[in-house]
Amino acid sequence: GPVKQRVSHQQTLLNQLREVTGTTDVQLLQQALQVSSGDLAEAVAFLTEKNAKVPLQDETTYYQTSQVASDRYISVGSQADTNVIDLTGDDKDDLQRAIALSLEESNRAFRETGITDEEQAISRVLEASIAENKASLKRTHTEVWSDSLNPHDRKRIDNCPVGLKNVGNTCWFSAVIQSLFNLLEFQRLVLNYSPPARVHDLPCNQKEHRNLPFMQELRNLFSLMLGSKRKYVDPSRAVEILKDAFKSSELQQQDVSEFTHKLLDWLEDAFQMKAEEDREGEKPKNPMVELFYGRFLAVGVLEGKKFENTEMFGQYPLQVNGFKDLHECLEAAMIEGEIESLHSAENTARSGQEHWFTELPPVLTFELSRFEFNQALGRPEKIHNKLEFPSMLYMDRYMDRNREITRIKREEIRRLKEHLTLLQQRLERYLSYGSGPKRFPLADVLQYAMEFASSKPVCTSPVEDIDSSAPPGGTTGQQQPPPSTAEQDSLPPLENSGPASGPTTAPTAAQQQRLPIHKPFTQSRLPPDLPMHPAPRHITEEELRVLEGCLHRWRSEVENDTRDLQGSITRIHRTIELMYSDKSMMQVPYRLHAVLVHEGQANAGHYWAYIYDPHQCCWMKYNDISVTKSSWEELIRDSFGGYRNASAYCLMYINDKKPFLIEEEFDKETGQILSGMDKLPADLKQYVKEDNELFDKEIEEWDILQARKAQQEKLALATAAAAASATSSTSTSSSSPQPMSIESSPPDNTVPQQDPEYMEQPSPTNDSKHLQEDTERAISKAAAEQEERSPEALLSAAIKLEYARLLRFAQEDTPPEIDYRLQHIIVYFIQNQAPKKILERTLLTQFADRNLAFDERCKSIMNVARAKLDLIKPEEVNMDEYEMWHQDYRNFRETTILMMTGLELFQKANFMEALMYLIYAHQYNKELLSKGLYRGHDEELLGHYRRDCLLKLNEQAAAMFESGEEPEVTTGLGIMNELVVPCIPLLLVHDTEKDLLAVEDMRNRWCSYLGQEMESNLQEKLTDFLPKLLDCSTEIKTFHDPPKLPTYSTLELCERFGGIMAALGRVPTKGR
């Protein structure tokens, strides 16, 4: 009755007032309503005066971004035309007027549908999304997706789903349409729709004038999505009509839910006209209403008086903030106010209401409200919290028929949660024990006491016994244990020939780490060579025995108590989880059909959809023109939130007991599944056929053009060849050119394998000279030390000496600016544990260098080395493995040059050029490091400069865009499109926290421009560019070729590497 209406209405007023003003204090809200005698506009004025400290200078531009009308639920059959007011001024009255108008609209919606919903008044504002302007639609070609000129690239492969082209930031349209199109029942309804016959003889009202052409465009679009030969189709005509309905200023932004509601509204109207025409006496059935609308019962109490009324709903709105999963959101949405009074006998003055579903629609859609109005900033903010949702949702607990069972279960859960809180508090006392500011687990405290008591007693004070002459470590003459035989075996070959690496008494860090670890309860005395522990001065055996007994017993008791508490907590959690899992509460299954995802901030972003394909049993990702196979894992990552800025804003569930929603149609005669063109009525078959013929023609023309080009090129080549042969002299003996022989330079071909280029290179680089000097030095040294002077003995001694020298390099602890791996391949091999045979062969190759033949001794040694190389049998050294190790070293040097060049350019602030060097250095380095820790360079260092370079470029580009001048704006966007955007997936793909934060920073910088006033051409460029920046796919797009590398001799390489690393070392660590 009227009382219920009034009660419910008053609750709505409070909710709306809370949303609009952001005030959560209920008493203050009620006071505002009383002061204003229920006039909402005045109540808002009262509260905004109260909060006048909040700055109000720029809010108006923000209100401009959205429709002011409010129909959160699509009210069936209600078609109020939206009033749009211009709020471009800074005038506070305008703001008041906007709010008043908004509230008036909500009241209308409430009167018509009886809907009370917290979010109504401000939802338009809260979900303000990408700037959608007519200007971007008027262009024939957008930068968002430029079509490939080659039609073969645009050809649909087999029966892959067809994508939708983004015509000026309409990714939201694609996401919504693909979700609906993949509901096969909906698809059938649209394709088989025929306009009511009476339309032709009646004058069209505005509604019909708009809805029927839209319906026709949607049918055309659906038919192309079924039967087209194209990989993706263009939805502009349907989008145009939908957008034209919003007669707003050029730069008005529209939000997605607004368009979605409008879309379904129109469809509902179109089917309503048809249903009214077809009815025979009975009430017309509207298939759109049947599919998308349900009913719930609002059961409530207001000031002690009970009320009950039925309401209709479409998309069900849910708040995300403060909840961890979908069931928590739903539980909260189904109860408003203090509901205990509903079940209590005495009629207190409490108020509240519960919702119980009486009838659920076959397609159940939840809108997740992820936007909140930030009072301090005066603008909406996106909530990035994680919210989980299941792939199968059981709705039994929310059904009116289960009202009593659910209430009992809710009460039981409430009781369990209270008990849970108590247990968690108890457990906390065990895990954070102590009376001071620092707390520790009690079991650990007892263990520490035990450790202290069982430490070796010392009589002196802790300061007296430190002898300045004793070596550090606590004991004077303690000898280090020798390394175990296993450790000795693992040392590289020939090591003993080098001098010892220092006195054995000084342990290496690795040996210290290998000392046995002290376990307090198994070993009651400290090993003597550890630093002195605090310990009791005096403790008798008897005292220690009693104390150990007590501490041991107490610790066991504490551990048992902790275990019991944790067990109880786990059991309660499990009980709560299983509360609704009995058969009787799993009778209303809804399966997740589609998830619509938004990435970005409250005022900008990119949209895409994940849709389940029941026939292939997999998830598909619909991202504008790209349709790809996906997985539940990827869906979770992008949809639950809490990861980057992507999260679901709409969930579409379908009744799992109504298979007709997604079932294919069968041919009545053959029993075969209908697919593609067979699903279409005659008029649409013709439409698709004509479009496919156009596309075939385009392909045919392209092929003819390409064939003609190829023919012309052939002719040109033939002409050039004929001219060349005519001018060439007749003395050429053979007409076919001889291939250049790689080995034609050395006269004798005794070398079995081409030597690696960095070992023996022609004169342009000084590498061979540098190696030669090393080799000759080793030979001279061997000759001085060796008794026997035969070439074999000298070679063997020289190789041992050279190896020992390189081994010292390999084991030396060096500062960042010295990297001995660059000086010699053997150092690289030793550090990466290359097989002994590879090391030996590489060293032999060094001594077999022809350039050694400057004196007889060297020449004879070189000949022995060459002979030994010849004698190595193929089975002794795997040449493929040998070549692979050498290739890895070449890659290491190449990566070093890329890194060095990138870092030098970065230091000179030449970020555009530096980027590609750093990107490739990072990629190649990652591949090297995947084989072993010492294969490449410091990954963090490279990651830092790659990230920093992108941030610097982003900064430069943003500054150019801000200037608003040409050609700066175009150059700035060019930097972003050509350099920064293609690199973003590289930062996202490995989930490194610093990289993800850098991407966030870059995106936030550009999103921050959305709320600002700017020229329309800048606005247009920005809205074209943003979806590319916000696309969160991690697939790596094609890339620039790697930059050309200069050649460096080993000496130059080491010098430049040392120089740049030393320069970086001067940068404070915080900066690095």
CSV table of C-alpha atoms in Angstrom, one decimal, residues 36 58 82 212 278 325 534 583 608 703 716 830 856 877 900 961 1040 1059:
chain,number,residue,atom,x,y,z
A,36,SER,CA,14.7,20.3,3.4
A,58,ASP,CA,36.7,21.5,-11.6
A,82,THR,CA,16.8,12.1,-21.9
A,212,LEU,CA,13.4,-0.4,-36.8
A,278,ASP,CA,0.9,-11.0,-33.4
A,325,ASP,CA,33.7,-12.7,-4.1
A,534,PRO,CA,75.8,-14.4,24.6
A,583,LYS,CA,22.0,-31.2,-3.1
A,608,TRP,CA,37.1,-6.7,-24.4
A,703,ASP,CA,46.0,-10.9,-57.1
A,716,ALA,CA,63.2,-5.3,-65.6
A,830,ILE,CA,85.3,-22.0,-17.3
A,856,GLU,CA,111.2,-21.6,-35.3
A,877,VAL,CA,84.7,-33.9,-29.3
A,900,MET,CA,77.1,-1.0,-24.0
A,961,PHE,CA,51.4,16.4,-26.5
A,1040,HIS,CA,62.0,-3.1,-35.5
A,1059,GLY,CA,84.3,3.1,-19.2
